[in-house]
Amino acid sequence: MFETANKIRQEDLNKLANDLIFEQFANETILITGATGLIGSEIVFACLCANRIKGLNIKVVALVRNEMKAKMIFNNVLDNPNFELLVHDVQNAFNFSRKIDYVIHLASYTSSIDFVKKPVETILTSIIGTKSLLDFSIKNSVKGFLYLSSLEVYGLMNSKAPVSENEIGCIDSLSCRSSYSLSKKMAENLCIAYGSEFNLNVKIARLCQTFGAGITKADNRLFAQLVKSAVLKNDIILHTEGKTVRNYCYITDAVSAILTILKYGLINEAYNVANNKTAISVKKMAEYVAKENNLLLKYDIDDKERGYNPTINICLDTTKLNNLGWSAKVDLVEMFKRTILFMNEENIKYE
């Protein structure tokens, strides 16, 4: 049986599974937190797909909070002997008898509105959840621990040059919106502290905005809103002038990068993950999707709190990651094409 019921996403998985990085995890067990998210679920499916195609015997333990949601997402693989569902809140310490070789820690709040409506939950999930997983990793002598961070740790930037891992921007500690960026930054430092004090093999992946086949109707980030508009043939409405510039990454490229960093990255190091050829402003990206799908682009700028980040100009420099042998393969045009095809096939109805 295939890993998913969606043709477009399965095509992506079949192609991704041929990446040589999966062979480096043959006969190993990987614990993935935040497994019901886009990136977490893609890693789960990709490992199981690589098993089916290559016979690698990678075992995947998917740690989730919502069992019902997880069973819906992983319906096709629930009976797979290499897949195990673990229902647990990462903020709580836990004991797990299965030997774990690698931990990929993805659990986090990701919705901008939550950063201002649930700032306490955002911070505690990041800090306490990361500590819980780090303690588990030390106790179980894992071979490697990867923490999924974000470009938001760089703070407010207006840089015309690509931003490397050693650069620092400004983050307002008195803003509720900073609950995400500051807690990510602190969690990074906590990982580095564990790596330094306890010799834990810690790596950090700083992702730009990532999307592709697999996004859900609950995702309200810009790219998801643009895809929804294209699928439903609704006019695109921007609530800002769209001046923010950043680069993006397709989901399959992100998964390949995460596994590459986990296996080949240096201990206590951070790596930017992005497609350097996708730098674009919010306005131009909205204009592109509108033009390609015969939609109108409208502006409705008001003072309503939507959790948007202040206007920035930041494109991540991936030279450090490229030096590990990784390169992005999917450009922005293909990103939107495949994501829209995925959504059309899903036939999801949005309110």
Short mmCIF file of C-alpha atoms in Angstrom, two decimals:
data_model
loop_
_atom_site.label_atom_id
_atom_site.label_comp_id
_atom_site.label_asym_id
_atom_site.label_seq_id
_atom_site.Cartn_x
_atom_site.Cartn_y
_atom_site.Cartn_z
CA MET A 1 0.00 0.00 0.00
CA PHE A 2 1.20 3.51 -0.78
CA GLU A 3 1.93 5.89 2.09
CA THR A 4 -0.77 8.43 1.16
CA ALA A 5 -4.00 8.46 -0.82
CA ASN A 6 -3.12 11.66 -2.68
CA LYS A 7 -1.49 11.12 -6.09
CA ILE A 8 0.49 14.38 -6.09
CA ARG A 9 1.91 13.92 -2.63
CA GLN A 10 2.75 10.29 -3.35
CA GLU A 11 4.61 11.32 -6.50
CA ASP A 12 6.66 13.70 -4.36
CA LEU A 13 7.37 10.97 -1.82
CA ASN A 14 8.41 8.43 -4.44
CA LYS A 15 10.86 10.92 -5.91
CA LEU A 16 12.15 12.03 -2.51
CA ALA A 17 12.70 8.43 -1.37
CA ASN A 18 15.35 8.01 -4.06
CA ASP A 19 17.54 10.57 -2.30
CA LEU A 20 20.69 8.77 -1.12
CA ILE A 21 20.38 10.34 2.34
CA PHE A 22 17.78 7.73 3.38
CA GLU A 23 20.29 4.93 3.00
CA GLN A 24 22.32 6.53 5.80
CA PHE A 25 19.50 5.71 8.23
CA ALA A 26 19.00 2.04 7.25
CA ASN A 27 18.10 -0.16 10.23
CA GLU A 28 17.93 2.90 12.52
CA THR A 29 15.01 4.21 14.61
CA ILE A 30 14.01 7.87 14.36
CA LEU A 31 11.72 9.65 16.85
CA ILE A 32 9.88 12.59 15.26
CA THR A 33 7.98 15.11 17.40
CA GLY A 34 5.30 17.32 15.87
CA ALA A 35 4.70 14.44 13.49
CA THR A 36 1.23 15.56 12.38
CA GLY A 37 2.59 18.81 10.96
CA LEU A 38 3.51 19.24 7.31
CA ILE A 39 7.24 18.65 7.78
CA GLY A 40 6.88 15.94 10.42
CA SER A 41 4.38 13.91 8.44
CA GLU A 42 6.47 14.27 5.28
CA ILE A 43 9.52 12.84 7.06
CA VAL A 44 7.44 9.94 8.39
CA PHE A 45 5.96 9.14 4.98
CA ALA A 46 9.29 9.59 3.18
CA CYS A 47 11.14 7.16 5.48
CA LEU A 48 8.42 4.54 5.07
CA CYS A 49 8.35 5.13 1.31
CA ALA A 50 12.13 4.65 1.17
CA ASN A 51 11.66 1.38 3.07
CA ARG A 52 9.12 0.17 0.52
CA ILE A 53 11.25 1.13 -2.47
CA LYS A 54 14.71 0.28 -1.13
CA GLY A 55 14.11 -2.12 1.76
CA LEU A 56 16.00 0.09 4.26
CA ASN A 57 14.17 -1.00 7.43
CA ILE A 58 14.05 2.53 8.88
CA LYS A 59 11.79 2.53 11.94
CA VAL A 60 9.77 5.66 12.66
CA VAL A 61 8.20 6.66 15.95
CA ALA A 62 5.74 9.54 15.47
CA LEU A 63 5.16 11.52 18.66
CA VAL A 64 1.82 13.37 18.60
CA ARG A 65 -0.60 15.05 21.00
CA ASN A 66 -3.82 14.51 19.08
CA GLU A 67 -4.35 10.79 18.50
CA MET A 68 -7.49 11.21 16.39
CA LYS A 69 -5.81 13.71 14.08
CA ALA A 70 -2.74 11.48 13.80
CA LYS A 71 -4.77 8.41 12.87
CA MET A 72 -6.47 10.39 10.10
CA ILE A 73 -3.18 11.64 8.70
CA PHE A 74 -1.36 8.30 8.98
CA ASN A 75 -4.32 6.14 8.04
CA ASN A 76 -2.42 4.40 5.23
CA VAL A 77 0.55 3.41 7.40
CA LEU A 78 -1.02 2.53 10.76
CA ASP A 79 -0.44 -1.17 10.10
CA ASN A 80 3.09 -0.68 8.80
CA PRO A 81 5.45 -2.67 11.07
CA ASN A 82 8.07 0.08 10.80
CA PHE A 83 5.69 2.77 12.06
CA GLU A 84 4.70 3.45 15.67
CA LEU A 85 2.38 6.14 17.00
CA LEU A 86 3.29 7.61 20.40
CA VAL A 87 0.67 9.89 21.99
CA HIS A 88 2.38 12.30 24.39
CA ASP A 89 2.75 15.99 25.18
CA VAL A 90 6.40 16.98 24.69
CA GLN A 91 6.21 19.30 27.70
CA ASN A 92 5.93 16.27 29.95
CA ALA A 93 8.91 14.06 30.75
CA PHE A 94 8.45 10.55 29.44
CA ASN A 95 10.02 7.14 29.39
CA PHE A 96 10.02 5.12 26.20
CA SER A 97 11.36 1.59 26.19
CA ARG A 98 12.16 1.44 22.45
CA LYS A 99 15.78 2.16 21.53
CA ILE A 100 15.94 5.48 19.68
CA ASP A 101 18.89 6.29 17.44
CA TYR A 102 17.92 9.79 16.29
CA VAL A 103 15.52 12.52 17.45
CA ILE A 104 14.06 15.14 15.11
CA HIS A 105 12.31 17.73 17.27
CA LEU A 106 9.68 19.64 15.26
CA ALA A 107 6.89 20.21 17.81
CA SER A 108 6.01 23.90 17.92
CA TYR A 109 3.26 26.45 17.45
CA THR A 110 3.43 27.67 13.85
CA SER A 111 0.42 29.95 13.37
CA SER A 112 1.21 33.67 13.56
CA ILE A 113 -2.06 34.46 15.30
CA ASP A 114 -1.14 32.01 18.09
CA PHE A 115 2.05 33.95 18.74
CA VAL A 116 -0.05 36.90 19.92
CA LYS A 117 -3.14 35.05 21.20
CA LYS A 118 -1.26 32.21 22.94
CA PRO A 119 2.20 33.60 23.66
CA VAL A 120 2.63 31.69 26.93
CA GLU A 121 1.75 28.37 25.29
CA THR A 122 4.06 29.21 22.38
CA ILE A 123 7.00 29.87 24.72
CA LEU A 124 6.46 26.91 27.05
CA THR A 125 6.02 24.43 24.22
CA SER A 126 9.29 25.61 22.75
CA ILE A 127 11.39 25.78 25.92
CA ILE A 128 9.96 23.03 28.14
CA GLY A 129 9.25 20.71 25.22
CA THR A 130 12.82 21.04 23.95
CA LYS A 131 14.26 20.42 27.44
CA SER A 132 12.11 17.30 27.77
CA LEU A 133 13.41 15.91 24.47
CA LEU A 134 17.01 16.82 25.27
CA ASP A 135 16.80 15.04 28.63
CA PHE A 136 15.33 12.01 26.91
CA SER A 137 18.12 12.06 24.35
CA ILE A 138 20.84 12.21 27.00
CA LYS A 139 19.27 9.39 29.00
CA ASN A 140 18.95 7.20 25.92
CA SER A 141 22.35 8.05 24.39
CA VAL A 142 20.90 8.94 20.98
CA LYS A 143 23.30 9.23 18.05
CA GLY A 144 21.96 12.58 16.92
CA PHE A 145 19.44 15.29 17.85
CA LEU A 146 18.09 17.83 15.36
CA TYR A 147 16.17 20.91 16.48
CA LEU A 148 13.98 22.60 13.90
CA SER A 149 14.37 26.35 14.23
CA SER A 150 13.27 29.24 12.03
CA LEU A 151 14.50 32.22 10.05
CA GLU A 152 12.67 34.29 12.66
CA VAL A 153 15.60 33.89 15.07
CA TYR A 154 17.37 36.50 12.91
CA GLY A 155 14.78 39.08 13.96
CA LEU A 156 14.15 42.31 12.08
CA MET A 157 16.46 42.62 9.11
CA ASN A 158 16.64 44.68 5.96
CA SER A 159 19.54 42.98 4.25
CA LYS A 160 20.13 43.04 0.50
CA ALA A 161 22.78 40.33 0.90
CA PRO A 162 21.97 36.70 1.84
CA VAL A 163 22.00 36.21 5.62
CA SER A 164 24.47 33.65 6.98
CA GLU A 165 24.18 31.70 10.22
CA ASN A 166 26.41 34.01 12.26
CA GLU A 167 24.37 37.17 11.70
CA ILE A 168 22.00 38.65 14.27
CA GLY A 169 19.02 40.96 13.89
CA CYS A 170 16.86 42.77 16.44
CA ILE A 171 14.00 41.06 18.30
CA ASP A 172 11.69 43.19 20.49
CA SER A 173 11.42 41.37 23.84
CA LEU A 174 8.44 43.56 24.83
CA SER A 175 6.32 42.37 21.91
CA CYS A 176 3.99 39.37 22.36
CA ARG A 177 4.68 38.49 18.72
CA SER A 178 8.26 37.77 19.77
CA SER A 179 7.07 34.77 21.80
CA TYR A 180 7.90 32.59 18.82
CA SER A 181 11.19 34.08 17.65
CA LEU A 182 12.68 34.55 21.13
CA SER A 183 11.64 31.10 22.37
CA LYS A 184 13.11 29.55 19.23
CA LYS A 185 16.32 31.46 19.88
CA MET A 186 16.41 30.33 23.52
CA ALA A 187 15.65 26.73 22.54
CA GLU A 188 18.58 26.87 20.13
CA ASN A 189 20.85 27.99 22.94
CA LEU A 190 19.46 25.27 25.21
CA CYS A 191 20.39 22.70 22.56
CA ILE A 192 23.89 24.15 22.31
CA ALA A 193 24.20 24.06 26.11
CA TYR A 194 23.25 20.36 26.21
CA GLY A 195 25.64 19.65 23.37
CA SER A 196 28.47 21.42 25.16
CA GLU A 197 27.84 20.18 28.71
CA PHE A 198 26.67 16.63 28.00
CA ASN A 199 28.37 15.96 24.64
CA LEU A 200 25.03 15.46 22.90
CA ASN A 201 25.31 15.40 19.10
CA VAL A 202 23.05 18.41 18.49
CA LYS A 203 22.33 20.05 15.12
CA ILE A 204 20.01 22.97 14.29
CA ALA A 205 18.09 23.57 11.06
CA ARG A 206 16.83 27.12 10.48
CA LEU A 207 14.04 26.89 7.92
CA CYS A 208 12.59 29.62 5.81
CA GLN A 209 8.85 29.37 5.08
CA THR A 210 8.26 25.88 3.72
CA PHE A 211 5.25 24.55 1.85
CA GLY A 212 4.07 21.99 -0.68
CA ALA A 213 1.77 19.02 -1.16
CA GLY A 214 0.46 18.18 2.29
CA ILE A 215 -0.59 21.60 3.62
CA THR A 216 -3.94 21.59 5.40
CA LYS A 217 -6.99 23.81 5.36
CA ALA A 218 -6.08 24.99 8.87
CA ASP A 219 -2.86 26.59 7.63
CA ASN A 220 -3.36 30.35 7.44
CA ARG A 221 0.12 31.40 6.40
CA LEU A 222 0.44 33.50 3.24
CA PHE A 223 1.35 30.67 0.87
CA ALA A 224 -1.61 28.61 2.11
CA GLN A 225 -3.99 31.53 1.66
CA LEU A 226 -2.74 32.00 -1.91
CA VAL A 227 -3.21 28.31 -2.67
CA LYS A 228 -6.73 28.36 -1.21
CA SER A 229 -7.61 31.36 -3.38
CA ALA A 230 -6.31 29.57 -6.47
CA VAL A 231 -8.25 26.39 -5.69
CA LEU A 232 -11.51 28.16 -4.85
CA LYS A 233 -11.09 30.84 -7.53
CA ASN A 234 -11.44 33.57 -4.91
CA ASP A 235 -9.84 36.98 -5.25
CA ILE A 236 -6.63 37.40 -3.28
CA ILE A 237 -6.81 39.91 -0.43
CA LEU A 238 -3.64 41.28 1.19
CA HIS A 239 -3.84 42.97 4.59
CA THR A 240 -0.39 44.59 4.24
CA GLU A 241 1.44 46.38 1.45
CA GLY A 242 3.34 43.13 0.86
CA LYS A 243 6.80 44.65 1.15
CA THR A 244 8.36 41.75 3.09
CA VAL A 245 10.94 39.84 1.04
CA ARG A 246 12.15 36.32 1.86
CA ASN A 247 13.00 33.04 0.19
CA TYR A 248 11.07 29.78 0.38
CA CYS A 249 11.57 26.02 0.30
CA TYR A 250 9.51 23.12 -1.04
CA ILE A 251 8.63 20.41 1.46
CA THR A 252 10.64 17.62 -0.19
CA ASP A 253 13.75 19.81 -0.33
CA ALA A 254 13.26 20.68 3.35
CA VAL A 255 13.05 17.00 4.36
CA SER A 256 16.20 16.18 2.41
CA ALA A 257 17.98 19.10 4.09
CA ILE A 258 16.89 18.09 7.60
CA LEU A 259 18.13 14.54 7.17
CA THR A 260 21.37 15.79 5.61
CA ILE A 261 22.02 18.09 8.57
CA LEU A 262 21.12 15.35 11.05
CA LYS A 263 23.59 12.94 9.47
CA TYR A 264 26.41 15.16 8.21
CA GLY A 265 26.09 18.46 10.08
CA LEU A 266 28.72 19.45 12.62
CA ILE A 267 27.87 19.17 16.31
CA ASN A 268 26.52 22.37 17.91
CA GLU A 269 26.08 24.05 14.52
CA ALA A 270 23.10 25.73 12.81
CA TYR A 271 22.31 25.47 9.10
CA ASN A 272 20.03 27.68 7.00
CA VAL A 273 17.51 25.84 4.82
CA ALA A 274 16.04 27.63 1.79
CA ASN A 275 16.00 27.76 -1.98
CA ASN A 276 18.27 30.71 -2.78
CA LYS A 277 16.55 31.25 -6.13
CA THR A 278 13.10 31.94 -4.68
CA ALA A 279 13.60 35.38 -3.14
CA ILE A 280 10.41 37.36 -3.69
CA SER A 281 8.24 39.97 -1.99
CA VAL A 282 4.81 39.13 -0.62
CA LYS A 283 3.28 41.55 -3.15
CA LYS A 284 5.03 40.01 -6.16
CA MET A 285 4.20 36.49 -5.05
CA ALA A 286 0.53 37.40 -4.67
CA GLU A 287 0.60 39.09 -8.08
CA TYR A 288 2.08 35.96 -9.64
CA VAL A 289 -0.55 33.61 -8.19
CA ALA A 290 -3.34 36.04 -9.14
CA LYS A 291 -2.11 36.32 -12.74
CA GLU A 292 -1.57 32.56 -13.20
CA ASN A 293 -5.06 31.76 -11.90
CA ASN A 294 -7.00 34.72 -13.37
CA LEU A 295 -7.77 36.22 -9.97
CA LEU A 296 -7.99 39.80 -8.78
CA LEU A 297 -5.54 41.08 -6.17
CA LYS A 298 -7.09 43.42 -3.63
CA TYR A 299 -5.80 45.25 -0.56
CA ASP A 300 -7.65 45.58 2.75
CA ILE A 301 -5.21 47.21 5.13
CA ASP A 302 -6.50 47.85 8.65
CA ASP A 303 -5.33 47.76 12.28
CA LYS A 304 -6.68 44.30 13.07
CA GLU A 305 -4.18 42.10 14.90
CA ARG A 306 -3.34 39.12 12.72
CA GLY A 307 0.02 38.26 14.20
CA TYR A 308 1.98 39.29 11.12
CA ASN A 309 5.70 39.80 11.47
CA PRO A 310 6.93 43.38 10.90
CA THR A 311 8.17 44.12 7.38
CA ILE A 312 11.54 42.47 6.75
CA ASN A 313 13.93 41.79 3.91
CA ILE A 314 15.73 38.53 4.64
CA CYS A 315 16.95 35.76 2.39
CA LEU A 316 18.89 32.92 3.97
CA ASP A 317 22.35 32.02 2.70
CA THR A 318 22.60 28.22 2.34
CA THR A 319 26.30 27.99 1.47
CA LYS A 320 27.01 26.11 4.71
CA LEU A 321 24.32 23.52 3.95
CA ASN A 322 25.32 23.28 0.29
CA ASN A 323 28.82 22.35 1.46
CA LEU A 324 27.31 19.22 3.03
CA GLY A 325 26.21 18.11 -0.45
CA TRP A 326 22.62 19.38 -0.39
CA SER A 327 20.95 21.57 -2.99
CA ALA A 328 17.37 22.73 -3.52
CA LYS A 329 15.63 21.23 -6.54
CA VAL A 330 12.11 22.71 -6.67
CA ASP A 331 11.63 26.33 -7.77
CA LEU A 332 8.82 28.67 -6.75
CA VAL A 333 6.74 28.07 -9.89
CA GLU A 334 6.79 24.32 -9.32
CA MET A 335 6.09 24.82 -5.59
CA PHE A 336 2.79 26.53 -6.30
CA LYS A 337 1.92 24.25 -9.20
CA ARG A 338 2.26 21.07 -7.15
CA THR A 339 0.63 22.50 -4.03
CA ILE A 340 -2.39 23.68 -6.01
CA LEU A 341 -2.63 20.30 -7.79
CA PHE A 342 -2.50 18.62 -4.37
CA MET A 343 -5.31 20.79 -3.03
CA ASN A 344 -7.44 20.29 -6.11
CA GLU A 345 -7.14 16.55 -5.72
CA GLU A 346 -8.00 16.73 -2.04
CA ASN A 347 -11.14 18.67 -2.98
CA ILE A 348 -11.06 20.41 0.38
CA LYS A 349 -13.89 22.89 1.00
CA TYR A 350 -12.90 26.02 2.89
CA GLU A 351 -15.18 28.18 4.89
#
